[in-house]
PDB file of C-alpha atoms in Angstrom:
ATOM      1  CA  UNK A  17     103.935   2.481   2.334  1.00  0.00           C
ATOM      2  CA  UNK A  18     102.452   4.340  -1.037  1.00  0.00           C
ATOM      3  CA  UNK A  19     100.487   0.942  -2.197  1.00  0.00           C
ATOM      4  CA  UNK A  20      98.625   0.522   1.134  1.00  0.00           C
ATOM      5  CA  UNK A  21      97.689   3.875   1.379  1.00  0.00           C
ATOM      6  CA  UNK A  22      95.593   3.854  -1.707  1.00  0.00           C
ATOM      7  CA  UNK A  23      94.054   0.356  -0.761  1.00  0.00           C
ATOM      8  CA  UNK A  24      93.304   1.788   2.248  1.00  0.00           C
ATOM      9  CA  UNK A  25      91.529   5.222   0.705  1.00  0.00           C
ATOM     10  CA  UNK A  26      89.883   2.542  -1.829  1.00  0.00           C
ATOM     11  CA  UNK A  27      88.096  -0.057   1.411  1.00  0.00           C
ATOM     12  CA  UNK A  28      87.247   3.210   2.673  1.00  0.00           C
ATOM     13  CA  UNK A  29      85.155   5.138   0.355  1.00  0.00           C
ATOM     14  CA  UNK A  30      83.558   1.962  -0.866  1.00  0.00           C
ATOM     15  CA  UNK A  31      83.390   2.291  -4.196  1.00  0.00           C
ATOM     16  CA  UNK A  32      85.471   3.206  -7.440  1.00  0.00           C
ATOM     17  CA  UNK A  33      87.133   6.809  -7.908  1.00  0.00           C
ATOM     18  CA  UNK A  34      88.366   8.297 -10.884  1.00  0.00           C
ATOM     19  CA  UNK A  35      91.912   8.322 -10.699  1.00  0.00           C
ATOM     20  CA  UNK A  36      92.200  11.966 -10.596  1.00  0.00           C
ATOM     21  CA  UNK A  37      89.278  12.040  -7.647  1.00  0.00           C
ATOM     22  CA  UNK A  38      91.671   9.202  -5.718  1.00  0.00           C
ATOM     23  CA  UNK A  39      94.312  11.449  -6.396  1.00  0.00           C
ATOM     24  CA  UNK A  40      92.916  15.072  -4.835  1.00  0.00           C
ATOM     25  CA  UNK A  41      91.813  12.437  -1.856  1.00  0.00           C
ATOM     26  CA  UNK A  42      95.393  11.354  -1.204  1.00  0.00           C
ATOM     27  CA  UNK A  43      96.898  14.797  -1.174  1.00  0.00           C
ATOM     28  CA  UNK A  44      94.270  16.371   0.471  1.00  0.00           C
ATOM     29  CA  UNK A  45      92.744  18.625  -2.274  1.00  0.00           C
ATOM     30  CA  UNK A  46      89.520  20.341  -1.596  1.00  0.00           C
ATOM     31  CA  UNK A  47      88.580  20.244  -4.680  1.00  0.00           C
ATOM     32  CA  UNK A  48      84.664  21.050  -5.580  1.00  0.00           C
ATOM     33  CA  UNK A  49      83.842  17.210  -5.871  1.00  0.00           C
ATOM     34  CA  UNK A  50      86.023  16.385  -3.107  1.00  0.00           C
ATOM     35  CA  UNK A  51      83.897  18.627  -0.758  1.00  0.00           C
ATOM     36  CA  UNK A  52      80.489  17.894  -2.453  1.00  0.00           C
ATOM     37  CA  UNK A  53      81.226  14.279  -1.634  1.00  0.00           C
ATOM     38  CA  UNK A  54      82.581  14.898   1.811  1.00  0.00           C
ATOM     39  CA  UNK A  55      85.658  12.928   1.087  1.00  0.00           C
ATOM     40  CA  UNK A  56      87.883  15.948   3.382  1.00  0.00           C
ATOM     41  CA  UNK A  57      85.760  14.200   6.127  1.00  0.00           C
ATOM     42  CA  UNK A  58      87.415  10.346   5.481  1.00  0.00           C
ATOM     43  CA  UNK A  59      90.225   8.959   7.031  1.00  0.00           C
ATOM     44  CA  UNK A  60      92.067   9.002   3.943  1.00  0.00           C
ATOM     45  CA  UNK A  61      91.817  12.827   3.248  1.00  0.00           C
ATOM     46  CA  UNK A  62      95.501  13.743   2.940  1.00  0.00           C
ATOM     47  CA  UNK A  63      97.113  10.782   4.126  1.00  0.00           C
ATOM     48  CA  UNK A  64      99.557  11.028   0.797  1.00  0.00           C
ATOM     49  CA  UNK A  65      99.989  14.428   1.422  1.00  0.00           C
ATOM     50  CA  UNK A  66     103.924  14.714   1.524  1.00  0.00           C
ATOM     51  CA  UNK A  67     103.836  13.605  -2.232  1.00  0.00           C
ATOM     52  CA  UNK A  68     102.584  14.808  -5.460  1.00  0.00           C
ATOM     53  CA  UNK A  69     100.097  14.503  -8.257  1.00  0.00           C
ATOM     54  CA  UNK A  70     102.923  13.179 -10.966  1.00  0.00           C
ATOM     55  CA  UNK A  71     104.188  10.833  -7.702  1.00  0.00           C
ATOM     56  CA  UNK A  72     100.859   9.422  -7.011  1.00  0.00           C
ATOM     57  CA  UNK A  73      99.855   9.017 -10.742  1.00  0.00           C
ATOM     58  CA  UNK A  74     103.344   6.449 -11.139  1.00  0.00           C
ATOM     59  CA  UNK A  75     102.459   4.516  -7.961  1.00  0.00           C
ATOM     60  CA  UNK A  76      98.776   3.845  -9.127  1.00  0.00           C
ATOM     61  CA  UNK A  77     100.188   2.671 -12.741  1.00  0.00           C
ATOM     62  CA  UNK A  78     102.555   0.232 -10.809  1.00  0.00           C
ATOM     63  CA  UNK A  79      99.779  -0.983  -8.627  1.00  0.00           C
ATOM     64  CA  UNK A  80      97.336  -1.685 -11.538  1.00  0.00           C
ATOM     65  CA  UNK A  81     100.231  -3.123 -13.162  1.00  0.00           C
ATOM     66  CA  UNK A  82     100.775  -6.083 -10.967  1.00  0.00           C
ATOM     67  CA  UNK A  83      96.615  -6.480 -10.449  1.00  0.00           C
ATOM     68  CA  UNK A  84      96.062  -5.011  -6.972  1.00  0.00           C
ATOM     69  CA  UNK A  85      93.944  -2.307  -7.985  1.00  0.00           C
ATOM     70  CA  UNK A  86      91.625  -2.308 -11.606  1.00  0.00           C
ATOM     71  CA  UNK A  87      91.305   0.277 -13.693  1.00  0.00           C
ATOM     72  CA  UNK A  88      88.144   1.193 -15.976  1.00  0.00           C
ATOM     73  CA  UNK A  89      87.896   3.674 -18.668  1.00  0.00           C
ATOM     74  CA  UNK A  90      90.876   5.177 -20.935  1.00  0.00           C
ATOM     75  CA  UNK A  91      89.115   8.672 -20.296  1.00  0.00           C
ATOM     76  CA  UNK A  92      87.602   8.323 -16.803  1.00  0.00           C
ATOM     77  CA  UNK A  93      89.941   6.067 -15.728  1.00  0.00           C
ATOM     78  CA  UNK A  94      87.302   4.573 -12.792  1.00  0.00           C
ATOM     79  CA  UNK A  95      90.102   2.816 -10.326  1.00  0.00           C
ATOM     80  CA  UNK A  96      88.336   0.341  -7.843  1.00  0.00           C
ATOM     81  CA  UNK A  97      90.661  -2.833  -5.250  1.00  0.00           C
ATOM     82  CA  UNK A  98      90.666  -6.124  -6.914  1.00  0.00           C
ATOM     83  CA  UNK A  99      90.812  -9.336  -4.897  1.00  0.00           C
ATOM     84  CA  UNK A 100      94.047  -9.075  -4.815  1.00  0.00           C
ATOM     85  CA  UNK A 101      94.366  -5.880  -3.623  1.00  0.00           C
ATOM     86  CA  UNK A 102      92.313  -7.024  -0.584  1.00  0.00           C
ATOM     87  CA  UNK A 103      93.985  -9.695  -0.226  1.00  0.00           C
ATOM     88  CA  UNK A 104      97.406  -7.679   0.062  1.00  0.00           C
ATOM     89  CA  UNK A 105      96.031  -5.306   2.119  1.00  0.00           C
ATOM     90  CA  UNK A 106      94.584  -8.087   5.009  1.00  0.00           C
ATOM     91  CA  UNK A 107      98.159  -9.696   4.837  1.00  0.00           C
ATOM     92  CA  UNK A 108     100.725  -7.492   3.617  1.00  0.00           C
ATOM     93  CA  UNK A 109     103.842  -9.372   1.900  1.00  0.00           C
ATOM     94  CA  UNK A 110     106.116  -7.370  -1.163  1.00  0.00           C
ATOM     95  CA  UNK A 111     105.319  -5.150  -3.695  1.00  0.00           C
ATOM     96  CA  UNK A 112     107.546  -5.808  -7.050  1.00  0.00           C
ATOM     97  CA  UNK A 113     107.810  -2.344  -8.541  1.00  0.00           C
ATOM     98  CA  UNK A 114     110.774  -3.321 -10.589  1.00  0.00           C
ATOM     99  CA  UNK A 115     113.086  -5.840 -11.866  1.00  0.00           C
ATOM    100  CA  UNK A 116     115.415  -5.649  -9.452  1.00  0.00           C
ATOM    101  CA  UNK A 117     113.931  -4.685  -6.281  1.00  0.00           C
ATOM    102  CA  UNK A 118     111.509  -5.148  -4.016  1.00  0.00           C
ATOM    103  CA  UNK A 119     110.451  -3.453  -0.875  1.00  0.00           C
ATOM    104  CA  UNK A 120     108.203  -5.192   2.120  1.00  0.00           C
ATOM    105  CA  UNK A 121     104.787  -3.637   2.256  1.00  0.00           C
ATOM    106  CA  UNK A 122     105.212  -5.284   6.077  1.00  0.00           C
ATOM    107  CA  UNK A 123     108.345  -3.032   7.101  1.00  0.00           C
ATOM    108  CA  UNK A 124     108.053  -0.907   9.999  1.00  0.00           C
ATOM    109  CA  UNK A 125     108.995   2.250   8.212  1.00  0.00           C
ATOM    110  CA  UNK A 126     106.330   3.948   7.144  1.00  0.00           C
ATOM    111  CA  UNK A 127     108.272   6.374   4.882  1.00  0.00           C
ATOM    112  CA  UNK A 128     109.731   3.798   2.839  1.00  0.00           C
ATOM    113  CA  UNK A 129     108.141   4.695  -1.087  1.00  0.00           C
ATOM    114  CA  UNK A 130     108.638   1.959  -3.908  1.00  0.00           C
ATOM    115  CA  UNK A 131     110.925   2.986  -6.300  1.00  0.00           C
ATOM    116  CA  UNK A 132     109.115   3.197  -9.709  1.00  0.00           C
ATOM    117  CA  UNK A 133     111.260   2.461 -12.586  1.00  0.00           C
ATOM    118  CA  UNK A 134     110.598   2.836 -16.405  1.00  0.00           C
ATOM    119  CA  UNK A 135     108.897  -0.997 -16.191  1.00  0.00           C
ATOM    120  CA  UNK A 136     105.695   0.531 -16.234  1.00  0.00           C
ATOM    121  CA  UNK A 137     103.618  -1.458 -19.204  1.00  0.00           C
ATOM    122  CA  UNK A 138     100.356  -0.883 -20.891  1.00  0.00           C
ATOM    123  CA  UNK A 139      98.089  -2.888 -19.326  1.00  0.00           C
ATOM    124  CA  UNK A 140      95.904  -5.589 -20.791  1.00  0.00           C
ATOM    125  CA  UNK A 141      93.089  -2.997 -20.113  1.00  0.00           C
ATOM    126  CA  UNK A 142      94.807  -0.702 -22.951  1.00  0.00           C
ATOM    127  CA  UNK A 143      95.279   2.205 -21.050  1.00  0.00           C
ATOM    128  CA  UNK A 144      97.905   4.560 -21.919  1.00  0.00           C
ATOM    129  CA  UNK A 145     101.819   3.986 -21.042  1.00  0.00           C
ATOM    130  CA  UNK A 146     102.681   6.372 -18.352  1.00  0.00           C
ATOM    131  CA  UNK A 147     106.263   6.094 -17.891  1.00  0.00           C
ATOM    132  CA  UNK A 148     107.851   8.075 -15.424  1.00  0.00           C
ATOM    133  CA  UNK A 149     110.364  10.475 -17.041  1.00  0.00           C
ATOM    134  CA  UNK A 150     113.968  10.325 -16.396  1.00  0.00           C
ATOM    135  CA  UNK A 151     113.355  13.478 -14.008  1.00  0.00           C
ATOM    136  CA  UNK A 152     110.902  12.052 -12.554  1.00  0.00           C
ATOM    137  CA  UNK A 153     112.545   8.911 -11.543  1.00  0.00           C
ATOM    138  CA  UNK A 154     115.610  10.499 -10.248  1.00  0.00           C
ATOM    139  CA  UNK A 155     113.582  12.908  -7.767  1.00  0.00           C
ATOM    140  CA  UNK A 156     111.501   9.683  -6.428  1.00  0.00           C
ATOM    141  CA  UNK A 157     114.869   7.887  -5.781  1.00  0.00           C
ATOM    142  CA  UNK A 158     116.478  10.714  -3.963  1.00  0.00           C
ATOM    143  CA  UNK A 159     112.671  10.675  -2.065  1.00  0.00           C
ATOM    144  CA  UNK A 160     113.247   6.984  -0.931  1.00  0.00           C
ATOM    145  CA  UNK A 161     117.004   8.154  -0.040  1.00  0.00           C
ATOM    146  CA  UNK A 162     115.939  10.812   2.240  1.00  0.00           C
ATOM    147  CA  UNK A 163     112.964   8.687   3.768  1.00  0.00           C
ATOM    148  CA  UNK A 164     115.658   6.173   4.673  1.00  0.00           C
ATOM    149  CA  UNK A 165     117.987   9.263   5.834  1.00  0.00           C
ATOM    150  CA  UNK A 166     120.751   7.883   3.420  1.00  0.00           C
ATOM    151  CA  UNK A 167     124.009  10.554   3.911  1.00  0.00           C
ATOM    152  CA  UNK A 168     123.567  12.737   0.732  1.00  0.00           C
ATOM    153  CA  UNK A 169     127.162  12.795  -0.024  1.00  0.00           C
ATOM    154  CA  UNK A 170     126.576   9.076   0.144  1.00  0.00           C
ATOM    155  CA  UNK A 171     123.778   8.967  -1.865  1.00  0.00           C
ATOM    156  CA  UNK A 172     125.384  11.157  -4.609  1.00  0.00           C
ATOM    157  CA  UNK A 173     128.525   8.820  -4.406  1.00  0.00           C
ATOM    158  CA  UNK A 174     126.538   6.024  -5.008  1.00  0.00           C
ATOM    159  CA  UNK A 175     124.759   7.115  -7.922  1.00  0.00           C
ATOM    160  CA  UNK A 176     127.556   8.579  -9.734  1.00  0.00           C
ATOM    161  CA  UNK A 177     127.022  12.207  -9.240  1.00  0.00           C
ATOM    162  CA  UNK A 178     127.916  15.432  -7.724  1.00  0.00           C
ATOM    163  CA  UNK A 179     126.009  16.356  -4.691  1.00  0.00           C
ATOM    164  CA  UNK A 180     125.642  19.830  -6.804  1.00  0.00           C
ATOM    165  CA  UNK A 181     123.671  17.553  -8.954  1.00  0.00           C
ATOM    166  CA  UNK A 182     121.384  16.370  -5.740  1.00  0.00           C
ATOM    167  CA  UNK A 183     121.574  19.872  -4.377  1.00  0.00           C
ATOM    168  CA  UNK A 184     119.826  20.650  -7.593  1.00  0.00           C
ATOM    169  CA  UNK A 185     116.773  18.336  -7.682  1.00  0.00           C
ATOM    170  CA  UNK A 186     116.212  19.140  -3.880  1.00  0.00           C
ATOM    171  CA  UNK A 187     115.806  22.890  -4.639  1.00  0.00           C
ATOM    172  CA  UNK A 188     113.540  21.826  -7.463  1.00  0.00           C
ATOM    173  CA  UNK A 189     111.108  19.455  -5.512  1.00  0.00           C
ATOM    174  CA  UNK A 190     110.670  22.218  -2.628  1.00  0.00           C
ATOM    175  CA  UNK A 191     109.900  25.256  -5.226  1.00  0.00           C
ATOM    176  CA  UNK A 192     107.558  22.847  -6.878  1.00  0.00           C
ATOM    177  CA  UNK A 193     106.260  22.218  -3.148  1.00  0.00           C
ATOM    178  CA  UNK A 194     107.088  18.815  -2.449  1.00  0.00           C
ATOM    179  CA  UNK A 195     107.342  17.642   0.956  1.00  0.00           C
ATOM    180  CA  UNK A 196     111.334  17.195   2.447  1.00  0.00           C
ATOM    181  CA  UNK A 197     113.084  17.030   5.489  1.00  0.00           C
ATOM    182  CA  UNK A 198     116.461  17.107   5.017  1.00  0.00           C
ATOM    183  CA  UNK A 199     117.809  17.914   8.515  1.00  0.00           C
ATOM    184  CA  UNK A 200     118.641  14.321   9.732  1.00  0.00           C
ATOM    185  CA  UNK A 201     121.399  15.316   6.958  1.00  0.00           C
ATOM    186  CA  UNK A 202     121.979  18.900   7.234  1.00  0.00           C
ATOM    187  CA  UNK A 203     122.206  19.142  11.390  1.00  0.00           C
ATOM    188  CA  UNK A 204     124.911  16.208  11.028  1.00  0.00           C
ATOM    189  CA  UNK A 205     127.162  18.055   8.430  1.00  0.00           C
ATOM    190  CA  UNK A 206     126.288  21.487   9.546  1.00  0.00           C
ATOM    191  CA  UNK A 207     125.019  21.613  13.165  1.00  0.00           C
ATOM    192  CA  UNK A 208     121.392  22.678  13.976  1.00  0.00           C
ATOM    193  CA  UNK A 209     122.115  25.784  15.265  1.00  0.00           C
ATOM    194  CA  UNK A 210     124.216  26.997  12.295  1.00  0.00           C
ATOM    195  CA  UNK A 211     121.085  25.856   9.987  1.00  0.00           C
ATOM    196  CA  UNK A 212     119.195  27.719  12.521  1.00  0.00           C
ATOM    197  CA  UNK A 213     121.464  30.824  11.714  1.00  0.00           C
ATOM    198  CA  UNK A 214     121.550  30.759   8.318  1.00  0.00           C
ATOM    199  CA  UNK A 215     117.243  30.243   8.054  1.00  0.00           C
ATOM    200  CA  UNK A 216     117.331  33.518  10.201  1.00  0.00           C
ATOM    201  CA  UNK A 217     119.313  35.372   7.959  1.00  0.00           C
ATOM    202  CA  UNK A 218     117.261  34.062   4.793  1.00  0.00           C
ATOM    203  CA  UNK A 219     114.145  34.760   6.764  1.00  0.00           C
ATOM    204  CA  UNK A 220     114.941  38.409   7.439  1.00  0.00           C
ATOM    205  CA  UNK A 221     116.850  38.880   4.412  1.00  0.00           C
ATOM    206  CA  UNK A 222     115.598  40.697   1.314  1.00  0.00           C
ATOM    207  CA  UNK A 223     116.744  37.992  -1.318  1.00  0.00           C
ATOM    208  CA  UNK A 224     117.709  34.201  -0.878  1.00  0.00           C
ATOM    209  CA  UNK A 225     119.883  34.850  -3.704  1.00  0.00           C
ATOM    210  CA  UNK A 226     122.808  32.474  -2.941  1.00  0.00           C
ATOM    211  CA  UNK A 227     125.374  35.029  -3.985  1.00  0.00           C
ATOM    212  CA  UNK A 228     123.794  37.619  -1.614  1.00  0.00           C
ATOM    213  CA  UNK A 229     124.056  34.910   1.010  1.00  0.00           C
ATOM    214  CA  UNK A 230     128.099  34.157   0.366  1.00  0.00           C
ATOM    215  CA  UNK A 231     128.723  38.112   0.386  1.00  0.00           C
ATOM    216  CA  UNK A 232     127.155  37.518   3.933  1.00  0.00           C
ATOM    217  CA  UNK A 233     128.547  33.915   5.043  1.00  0.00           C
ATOM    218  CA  UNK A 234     130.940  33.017   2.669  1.00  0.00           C
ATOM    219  CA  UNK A 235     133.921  33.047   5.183  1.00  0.00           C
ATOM    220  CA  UNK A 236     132.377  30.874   7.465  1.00  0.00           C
ATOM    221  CA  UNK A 237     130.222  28.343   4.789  1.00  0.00           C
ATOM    222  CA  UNK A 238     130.885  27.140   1.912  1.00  0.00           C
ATOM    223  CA  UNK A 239     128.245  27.269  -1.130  1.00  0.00           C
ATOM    224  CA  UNK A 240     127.464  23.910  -0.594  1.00  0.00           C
ATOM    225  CA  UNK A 241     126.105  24.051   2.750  1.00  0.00           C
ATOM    226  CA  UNK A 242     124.309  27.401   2.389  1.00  0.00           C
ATOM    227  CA  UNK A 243     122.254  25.540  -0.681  1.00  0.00           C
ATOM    228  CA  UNK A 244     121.489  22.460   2.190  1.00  0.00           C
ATOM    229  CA  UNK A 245     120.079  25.594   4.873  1.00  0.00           C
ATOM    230  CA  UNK A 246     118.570  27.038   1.945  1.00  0.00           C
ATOM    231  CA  UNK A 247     116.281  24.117   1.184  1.00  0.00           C
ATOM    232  CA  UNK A 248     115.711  23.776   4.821  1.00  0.00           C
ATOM    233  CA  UNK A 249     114.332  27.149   4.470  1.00  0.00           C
ATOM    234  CA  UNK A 250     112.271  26.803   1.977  1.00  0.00           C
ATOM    235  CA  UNK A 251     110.955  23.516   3.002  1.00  0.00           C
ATOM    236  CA  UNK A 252     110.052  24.832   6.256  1.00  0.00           C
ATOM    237  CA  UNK A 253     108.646  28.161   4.680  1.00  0.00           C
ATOM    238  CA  UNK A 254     106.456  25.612   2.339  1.00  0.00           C
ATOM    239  CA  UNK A 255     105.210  23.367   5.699  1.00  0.00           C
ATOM    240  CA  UNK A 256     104.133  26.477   7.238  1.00  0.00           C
ATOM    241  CA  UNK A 257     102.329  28.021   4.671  1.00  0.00           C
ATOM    242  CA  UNK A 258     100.284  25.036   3.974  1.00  0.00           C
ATOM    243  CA  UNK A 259      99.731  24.568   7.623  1.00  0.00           C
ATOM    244  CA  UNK A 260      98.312  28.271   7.534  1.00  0.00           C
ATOM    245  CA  UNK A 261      96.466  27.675   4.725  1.00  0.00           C
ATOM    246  CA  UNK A 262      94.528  24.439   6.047  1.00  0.00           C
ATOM    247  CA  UNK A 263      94.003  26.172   9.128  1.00  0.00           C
ATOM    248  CA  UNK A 264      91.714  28.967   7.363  1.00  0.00           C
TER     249      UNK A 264
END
């Protein structure tokens, strides 16, 4: 769960961060104070990896919202655990993120993210309102959908879109990098070795155009499913080169 990872990162480094220090720590950023602090050698180096800056920034607004972490500074923005914080964090019960739902910060699923909504306040502190936007808020539910390997079809039905509409914010979280597995989905509706055939093709193919891919397959797959391989693709493609990359 999102709110015990940064009250974890927080008891660990012993001290306050500046939000966008806590930030590079939970994604795994080597930035130049990152390193000159030897924060890549913690525990908590990268252990929010699989999401983003914007995702991390909501999270931390929720969590200072309800008093488990404090927040100093309207430029610095110095974020240090309150009490409460370590109180939550010895004995884990629920995290209120919105009006209507809650999540246990005890369940057994690791992968399960809060659902921020546009609750977010400005705190008695006065720091600035950073409510998600709409975009934002969307991608982040279809997040918690996938980490709870929710159907897509289903999850588009149940939300009152088009799974062209879902299709859409999928290809636009793994261009922008974000971390997604989509195959609990993909090898149900499409079978893992036809994903496997159609990341081949895109793999040895000049373009990933999708009409250059329906010239190819369209007799055997419809649009739909060459978008799902597609993302598989590139989501894999992204995995690796950031595996490569931390390797060096």
């Amino acid at each position: 769960m999102s709110l015990l990872t940064i009250l974890k990162a927080l008891i660990e480094v012993k001290t306050s961060m500046a939000k966008t220090l806590l930030i590079d720590l939970l994604t795994g950023k080597e930035s130049k104070e990152i390193v000159e602090q030897h924060l890549d050698e913690t525990e908590a180096f990268g252990t929010g990896e699989e999401h983003d800056e914007e995702f991390w920034n909501i999270i931390l607004d929720a969590a200072a919202e309800v008093g488990y972490i404090k927040v100093k500074g309207v430029r610095t923005q110095q974020i240090s655990i309150t009490p409460a914080g370590k109180k939550f964090l010895k004995s884990p019960s629920t995290f209120t993120v919105s009006d209507e739902e809650e999540y246990s910060a005890a369940s057994t699923d690791d992968n399960l993210e809060e659902l921020v909504t546009s609750t977010l306040k400005e705190n008695q502190q006065g720091l600035k309102n950073l409510q998600a936007s709409p975009h934002t808020k969307r991608q982040i539910k279809l997040i918690q959908a996938i980490d709870r390997k929710i159907a897509l079809d289903d999850y588009a039905e149940s939300e009152g879109i088009d799974l062209e509409d879902v299709l859409d914010d999928l290809e636009d979280m793994v261009d922008a990098h974000k971390n997604i597995d989509i195959t609990y989905f993909t090898d149900e509706v499409l079978g893992e070795n036809c994903v496997q055939e159609l990341a081949e093709y895109f793999e040895n193919a000049k373009t990933d155009a999708l009409e250059t891919a329906l010239e190819e397959y369209g007799d055997v797959y419809n649009a739909e499913e060459i978008r799902l391989a597609r993302i598989v693709y590139r989501a894999r493609k992204n995995r690796c080169a950031k595996a490569a990359k931390a390797r060096r």
